[in-house]
Short mmCIF file of N, CA and C and ligand atoms in Angstrom, two decimals:
data_model
loop_
_atom_site.label_atom_id
_atom_site.label_comp_id
_atom_site.label_asym_id
_atom_site.label_seq_id
_atom_site.Cartn_x
_atom_site.Cartn_y
_atom_site.Cartn_z
N UNK A 1 112.97 18.10 22.10
CA UNK A 1 112.96 19.19 21.76
C UNK A 1 111.45 19.82 21.37
N UNK A 2 110.69 18.45 20.50
CA UNK A 2 109.82 19.00 19.50
C UNK A 2 108.62 19.38 20.65
N UNK A 3 108.43 18.32 21.46
CA UNK A 3 107.45 18.71 22.74
C UNK A 3 107.45 19.97 23.20
N UNK A 4 108.61 20.43 23.53
CA UNK A 4 108.67 21.33 24.42
C UNK A 4 108.19 22.49 23.80
N UNK A 5 108.69 22.63 22.32
CA UNK A 5 108.23 23.72 21.32
C UNK A 5 106.70 23.52 21.61
N UNK A 6 105.99 22.14 21.16
CA UNK A 6 104.45 22.08 21.49
C UNK A 6 104.03 22.85 22.45
N UNK A 7 104.69 22.56 24.02
CA UNK A 7 104.07 22.93 25.15
C UNK A 7 104.11 24.69 25.03
N UNK A 8 105.11 24.81 24.91
CA UNK A 8 105.25 26.26 24.63
C UNK A 8 104.19 26.76 24.07
N UNK A 9 103.99 26.23 22.97
CA UNK A 9 102.65 26.96 21.85
C UNK A 9 101.39 26.65 22.46
N UNK A 10 101.13 25.61 23.13
CA UNK A 10 99.99 25.21 24.08
C UNK A 10 99.89 26.26 25.05
N UNK A 11 100.88 26.66 25.71
CA UNK A 11 100.57 27.55 27.03
C UNK A 11 100.66 28.78 26.50
N UNK A 12 101.24 29.43 25.14
CA UNK A 12 100.43 30.29 24.67
C UNK A 12 99.63 30.80 23.79
N UNK A 13 98.76 29.41 23.64
CA UNK A 13 97.56 29.80 23.06
C UNK A 13 96.48 29.84 24.12
N UNK A 14 96.59 29.10 25.08
CA UNK A 14 95.36 29.09 25.95
C UNK A 14 95.82 30.32 27.01
N UNK A 15 96.81 31.27 27.14
CA UNK A 15 97.15 32.34 27.53
C UNK A 15 96.42 33.49 26.74
N UNK A 16 96.80 33.18 25.40
CA UNK A 16 95.81 33.88 24.43
C UNK A 16 94.59 33.80 24.70
N UNK A 17 93.78 32.43 24.67
CA UNK A 17 92.18 32.41 25.18
C UNK A 17 91.63 33.11 26.01
N UNK A 18 92.41 33.03 27.33
CA UNK A 18 92.08 33.78 28.30
C UNK A 18 92.27 35.04 28.54
N UNK A 19 93.04 35.39 27.87
CA UNK A 19 92.96 36.79 27.33
C UNK A 19 91.82 37.44 26.64
N UNK A 20 91.68 36.91 25.72
CA UNK A 20 90.23 37.03 24.82
C UNK A 20 88.96 37.16 25.51
N UNK A 21 88.82 36.02 26.45
CA UNK A 21 87.47 36.19 27.35
C UNK A 21 87.23 37.21 27.96
N UNK A 22 88.86 37.57 28.50
CA UNK A 22 88.65 38.96 29.49
C UNK A 22 88.36 39.64 28.84
N UNK A 23 88.76 40.26 27.94
CA UNK A 23 88.83 41.15 26.93
C UNK A 23 87.08 41.45 26.89
N UNK A 24 86.53 40.01 26.24
CA UNK A 24 85.13 40.23 25.83
C UNK A 24 83.99 40.52 27.09
N UNK A 25 84.78 40.08 28.41
CA UNK A 25 83.81 40.48 29.44
C UNK A 25 83.81 41.99 29.31
N UNK A 26 85.24 42.42 29.74
CA UNK A 26 85.39 44.13 29.67
C UNK A 26 84.57 44.83 29.08
N UNK A 27 84.52 44.10 27.30
CA UNK A 27 83.72 45.20 26.43
C UNK A 27 82.07 44.87 26.49
N UNK A 28 81.38 43.75 27.09
CA UNK A 28 80.59 43.77 27.72
C UNK A 28 79.97 44.53 28.62
N UNK A 29 80.78 44.66 29.85
CA UNK A 29 80.63 45.39 30.75
C UNK A 29 80.65 46.65 30.59
N UNK A 30 81.23 47.33 29.44
CA UNK A 30 81.62 48.87 28.80
C UNK A 30 80.43 49.00 28.28
N UNK A 31 79.52 48.05 27.54
CA UNK A 31 78.16 48.37 26.93
C UNK A 31 77.28 48.39 27.67
N UNK A 32 77.38 47.69 28.79
CA UNK A 32 75.95 47.28 29.93
C UNK A 32 76.23 49.23 30.52
N UNK A 33 77.45 49.59 31.00
CA UNK A 33 77.54 50.91 31.23
C UNK A 33 76.84 51.70 30.48
N UNK A 34 77.64 51.89 29.15
CA UNK A 34 76.98 53.12 28.39
C UNK A 34 75.70 52.97 28.19
N UNK A 35 74.92 51.81 27.96
CA UNK A 35 73.63 51.36 27.24
C UNK A 35 72.42 51.26 28.59
N UNK A 36 72.78 50.54 29.23
CA UNK A 36 72.17 50.24 30.34
C UNK A 36 72.40 51.31 31.59
N UNK A 37 73.58 51.48 32.05
CA UNK A 37 73.91 51.88 33.17
C UNK A 37 73.42 53.11 33.81
N UNK A 38 73.09 54.13 32.82
CA UNK A 38 72.50 55.26 33.17
C UNK A 38 71.23 55.33 33.73
N UNK A 39 70.35 53.99 33.49
CA UNK A 39 69.06 54.14 34.36
C UNK A 39 68.94 52.85 35.49
N UNK A 40 69.84 51.62 34.85
CA UNK A 40 69.93 50.58 35.57
C UNK A 40 71.13 50.10 36.83
N UNK A 41 71.90 51.21 36.28
CA UNK A 41 73.62 51.29 37.35
C UNK A 41 74.54 50.35 36.74
N UNK A 42 75.56 50.46 37.21
CA UNK A 42 76.46 49.38 36.61
C UNK A 42 76.28 48.08 37.49
N UNK A 43 75.92 48.11 38.45
CA UNK A 43 75.57 46.84 39.09
C UNK A 43 74.11 46.15 39.08
N UNK A 44 73.35 47.00 38.09
CA UNK A 44 71.80 46.88 37.85
C UNK A 44 70.64 46.69 39.08
N UNK A 45 71.26 47.42 39.92
CA UNK A 45 70.43 47.76 41.07
C UNK A 45 69.08 48.52 41.04
N UNK A 46 69.57 49.43 39.68
CA UNK A 46 68.69 50.80 39.56
C UNK A 46 68.49 51.75 40.72
N UNK A 47 69.66 51.99 41.37
CA UNK A 47 70.16 52.92 42.20
C UNK A 47 70.77 54.21 41.81
N UNK A 48 69.89 54.90 40.80
CA UNK A 48 70.32 55.90 39.90
C UNK A 48 69.32 56.81 39.75
N UNK A 49 69.66 58.27 39.47
CA UNK A 49 68.99 59.42 39.33
C UNK A 49 67.51 59.04 38.58
N UNK A 50 67.98 58.40 37.23
CA UNK A 50 66.91 57.85 36.65
C UNK A 50 65.96 56.94 37.30
N UNK A 51 66.83 56.09 37.98
CA UNK A 51 65.96 54.67 38.61
C UNK A 51 65.05 55.14 39.46
N UNK A 52 65.79 56.02 40.38
CA UNK A 52 64.60 56.42 41.33
C UNK A 52 63.45 57.35 40.92
N UNK A 53 63.57 58.21 39.54
CA UNK A 53 62.52 58.94 39.16
C UNK A 53 61.65 57.97 38.53
N UNK A 54 62.28 56.92 37.96
CA UNK A 54 61.00 56.12 37.08
C UNK A 54 60.84 54.85 37.86
N UNK A 55 61.19 54.69 39.07
CA UNK A 55 60.92 53.61 40.00
C UNK A 55 61.24 52.09 39.28
N UNK A 56 62.73 52.35 38.99
CA UNK A 56 63.42 51.12 38.23
C UNK A 56 63.45 49.93 39.22
N UNK A 57 63.56 48.74 39.10
CA UNK A 57 63.39 47.48 40.07
C UNK A 57 64.71 47.10 40.08
N UNK A 58 65.03 46.15 41.15
CA UNK A 58 66.51 46.06 41.43
C UNK A 58 66.49 44.60 40.33
N UNK A 59 67.41 44.27 39.51
CA UNK A 59 67.57 43.81 38.56
C UNK A 59 68.53 42.31 39.32
N UNK A 60 68.88 42.51 40.45
CA UNK A 60 70.14 41.30 40.94
C UNK A 60 69.36 40.38 41.70
N UNK A 61 68.04 40.85 42.23
CA UNK A 61 67.37 39.92 43.04
C UNK A 61 67.02 38.29 42.56
N UNK A 62 66.79 37.63 43.24
CA UNK A 62 66.29 36.44 42.59
C UNK A 62 65.20 36.33 41.92
N UNK A 63 64.19 36.89 42.64
CA UNK A 63 62.89 37.18 42.15
C UNK A 63 62.79 37.65 40.52
N UNK A 64 63.51 38.72 40.80
CA UNK A 64 63.92 39.23 39.29
C UNK A 64 64.19 38.54 38.17
N UNK A 65 65.37 37.97 38.75
CA UNK A 65 65.89 36.87 37.71
C UNK A 65 64.99 35.89 36.88
N UNK A 66 64.38 35.49 37.98
CA UNK A 66 63.25 34.10 37.56
C UNK A 66 62.25 34.80 36.90
N UNK A 67 61.61 36.15 36.81
CA UNK A 67 60.67 36.49 36.62
C UNK A 67 60.87 36.71 34.84
N UNK A 68 62.15 37.69 34.72
CA UNK A 68 62.33 37.98 33.59
C UNK A 68 63.23 36.84 32.60
N UNK A 69 62.76 36.26 31.89
CA UNK A 69 63.62 35.20 31.23
C UNK A 69 64.52 35.74 30.35
N UNK A 70 65.17 35.03 29.35
CA UNK A 70 66.06 35.30 28.70
C UNK A 70 65.04 36.09 27.32
N UNK A 71 64.09 35.56 26.93
CA UNK A 71 63.31 36.05 25.70
C UNK A 71 62.93 37.57 26.03
N UNK A 72 62.05 37.50 27.45
CA UNK A 72 61.59 38.90 27.89
C UNK A 72 62.78 39.91 27.95
N UNK A 73 63.77 39.53 28.33
CA UNK A 73 64.76 40.60 28.72
C UNK A 73 65.02 40.83 26.80
N UNK A 74 65.45 39.80 26.27
CA UNK A 74 65.51 40.19 24.49
C UNK A 74 64.73 41.59 24.23
N UNK A 75 63.60 41.09 24.31
CA UNK A 75 62.04 41.51 23.92
C UNK A 75 62.18 43.14 24.40
N UNK A 76 62.56 43.31 25.47
CA UNK A 76 62.41 44.83 26.13
C UNK A 76 63.49 45.60 25.77
N UNK A 77 64.53 44.72 25.54
CA UNK A 77 66.14 45.54 24.68
C UNK A 77 65.82 45.85 23.17
N UNK A 78 65.03 45.14 22.84
CA UNK A 78 64.76 45.56 21.24
C UNK A 78 63.44 46.31 21.14
N UNK A 79 62.59 46.54 22.00
CA UNK A 79 61.49 47.18 21.43
C UNK A 79 61.21 48.37 22.40
N UNK A 80 62.05 47.93 23.68
CA UNK A 80 61.84 49.33 24.59
C UNK A 80 60.67 49.03 25.56
N UNK A 81 60.39 50.27 25.81
CA UNK A 81 58.90 50.26 26.88
C UNK A 81 58.63 51.81 27.24
N UNK A 82 57.17 51.91 27.35
CA UNK A 82 56.67 53.32 27.95
C UNK A 82 55.53 52.88 28.59
N UNK A 83 55.09 52.97 29.96
CA UNK A 83 54.41 52.76 30.40
C UNK A 83 54.10 53.61 31.89
N UNK A 84 53.13 53.77 32.71
CA UNK A 84 52.85 54.38 33.65
C UNK A 84 52.88 53.48 34.90
N UNK A 85 53.91 53.24 35.85
CA UNK A 85 53.21 52.10 37.12
C UNK A 85 54.01 53.00 38.18
N UNK A 86 52.74 52.62 39.27
CA UNK A 86 52.67 52.79 40.40
C UNK A 86 52.56 54.56 40.67
N UNK A 87 52.07 55.49 39.31
CA UNK A 87 52.34 56.92 39.59
C UNK A 87 53.51 57.53 38.78
N UNK A 88 54.24 56.55 38.03
CA UNK A 88 55.55 56.63 37.65
C UNK A 88 55.49 56.64 36.53
N UNK A 89 56.22 57.45 35.47
CA UNK A 89 56.14 57.13 33.71
C UNK A 89 57.74 56.40 33.93
N UNK A 90 57.37 55.43 33.14
CA UNK A 90 58.58 54.58 32.64
C UNK A 90 58.74 54.51 31.22
N UNK A 91 59.97 55.13 30.94
CA UNK A 91 60.34 54.89 29.57
C UNK A 91 61.94 54.14 29.20
N UNK A 92 61.99 53.05 28.15
CA UNK A 92 62.94 52.76 27.92
C UNK A 92 63.37 52.60 26.17
N UNK A 93 64.48 53.39 25.61
CA UNK A 93 64.31 53.57 24.58
C UNK A 93 64.33 51.89 23.76
N UNK A 94 63.72 51.72 22.60
CA UNK A 94 64.47 50.72 21.79
C UNK A 94 65.56 50.26 21.55
N UNK A 95 66.42 49.82 21.49
CA UNK A 95 67.58 49.45 21.11
C UNK A 95 67.90 48.50 19.71
N UNK A 96 66.93 48.11 19.29
CA UNK A 96 67.09 46.60 17.96
C UNK A 96 67.66 47.50 17.34
N UNK A 97 68.25 49.04 16.92
CA UNK A 97 68.70 49.56 15.63
C UNK A 97 70.18 49.72 16.01
N UNK A 98 70.50 49.62 17.59
CA UNK A 98 71.70 49.93 17.65
C UNK A 98 72.52 48.72 18.21
N UNK A 99 71.71 47.39 18.58
CA UNK A 99 72.47 46.42 19.49
C UNK A 99 72.12 45.29 18.02
N UNK A 100 72.93 44.50 17.90
CA UNK A 100 72.95 43.25 17.09
C UNK A 100 72.66 42.01 17.85
N UNK A 101 72.00 40.96 17.64
CA UNK A 101 71.76 39.84 18.14
C UNK A 101 73.01 39.36 19.32
N UNK A 102 74.05 39.41 18.67
CA UNK A 102 75.51 38.94 19.40
C UNK A 102 75.54 39.74 20.87
N UNK A 103 75.50 41.24 20.62
CA UNK A 103 75.42 41.85 21.51
C UNK A 103 74.38 42.02 23.10
N UNK A 104 73.27 41.61 22.11
CA UNK A 104 71.92 41.49 23.12
C UNK A 104 72.19 40.12 23.80
N UNK A 105 72.76 39.10 23.46
CA UNK A 105 72.98 37.85 23.96
C UNK A 105 73.93 38.33 25.05
N UNK A 106 75.48 38.93 24.59
CA UNK A 106 76.25 38.84 25.78
C UNK A 106 75.58 40.11 27.00
N UNK A 107 74.53 41.05 26.63
CA UNK A 107 74.15 41.80 27.89
C UNK A 107 73.33 40.94 28.64
N UNK A 108 72.64 40.01 27.98
CA UNK A 108 71.64 39.18 29.00
C UNK A 108 72.66 38.04 29.87
N UNK A 109 73.83 37.39 29.07
CA UNK A 109 74.59 36.77 29.76
C UNK A 109 75.41 37.87 31.00
N UNK A 110 75.72 38.95 30.58
CA UNK A 110 76.24 40.11 31.53
C UNK A 110 74.96 39.94 32.99
N UNK A 111 74.20 40.30 32.22
CA UNK A 111 72.97 40.58 33.52
C UNK A 111 72.58 39.61 34.25
N UNK A 112 72.73 38.18 33.91
CA UNK A 112 72.61 37.13 34.66
C UNK A 112 74.03 36.89 36.08
N UNK A 113 74.92 37.69 35.50
CA UNK A 113 76.04 37.86 36.48
C UNK A 113 76.07 38.80 37.67
N UNK A 114 75.04 39.25 37.10
CA UNK A 114 75.06 40.72 38.27
C UNK A 114 73.74 40.06 39.76
N UNK A 115 73.27 38.90 39.18
CA UNK A 115 72.31 38.39 40.62
C UNK A 115 73.39 38.27 41.90
N UNK A 116 72.67 38.77 42.80
CA UNK A 116 73.31 38.42 44.35
C UNK A 116 73.50 37.32 44.72
C1 HEC B 201 66.40 55.42 29.68
C2 HEC B 201 66.54 54.66 30.91
C3 HEC B 201 66.65 53.11 30.71
C4 HEC B 201 67.69 52.78 29.57
C5 HEC B 201 68.84 53.11 29.21
C6 HEC B 201 67.89 51.40 29.78
N1 HEC B 201 66.41 51.19 30.79
FE1 HEC B 201 65.88 49.11 31.23
N2 HEC B 201 63.99 49.80 32.03
C7 HEC B 201 64.23 51.16 32.12
C8 HEC B 201 62.80 51.43 32.85
C9 HEC B 201 62.25 52.58 33.23
C10 HEC B 201 62.35 50.22 33.10
C11 HEC B 201 61.05 49.99 33.61
C12 HEC B 201 60.99 49.85 35.28
C13 HEC B 201 61.68 48.42 35.55
O1 HEC B 201 61.32 47.38 35.31
O2 HEC B 201 62.36 48.26 36.56
C14 HEC B 201 63.20 49.21 32.58
C15 HEC B 201 62.78 47.96 32.60
C16 HEC B 201 63.77 46.82 32.32
C17 HEC B 201 63.66 45.45 31.78
C18 HEC B 201 62.45 45.08 32.59
C19 HEC B 201 61.23 44.82 31.69
C20 HEC B 201 59.69 45.06 32.65
O3 HEC B 201 59.04 44.60 31.82
O4 HEC B 201 59.59 45.43 33.71
C21 HEC B 201 64.59 44.73 31.46
C22 HEC B 201 65.03 43.45 31.40
C23 HEC B 201 65.78 45.88 31.17
N3 HEC B 201 65.14 47.38 31.50
C24 HEC B 201 66.79 45.96 30.69
C25 HEC B 201 67.60 46.91 30.04
C26 HEC B 201 68.81 46.54 29.34
C27 HEC B 201 69.60 45.30 29.41
C28 HEC B 201 69.23 47.86 29.05
C29 HEC B 201 70.45 47.90 28.10
C30 HEC B 201 70.79 47.56 26.83
C31 HEC B 201 68.18 49.00 29.40
N4 HEC B 201 67.10 48.07 30.08
C32 HEC B 201 68.37 50.53 29.18
C33 HEC B 201 64.75 52.47 31.80
C34 HEC B 201 65.94 52.00 31.07
#
């Protein structure tokens, strides 16, 4: 009897843990969409109106993913950027006041899952 109850509890706990992880994934995907998606696209390909206007790169390529280390990604999220490249004005707002360290880390992890 005791072991049966134990098993039920373990099963319930692991089910709860899996659901919690799935919820986290959904939350970060939502943050990505609302904070990054308008320019970079939900899929990170930059295939958006803003992306075309500003010449935004495809983040899903292996080359991009290698060039932009976690540290570089973190810095640009916090500090933003404003520059001209190939005749196009590129602007990204700094988000250090809006996103805390945990949210930024979660976004970076999410970004790595977009790699094709
Ligand atoms: C207002 C539009 C806009 C939003 C919103 C935006 N970005 Fe950007 N981002 C840009 C532009 C423009 C560039 C420069 C072009 C490029 O490198 O593709 C850029 C570049 C980057 C780069 C590469 C940095 C570099 O030096 O080229 C990273 C990493 C990045 N963005 C991450 C993010 C993340 C993560 C979010 C969401 C938290 C986000 N961006 C939100 C416009 C935006």
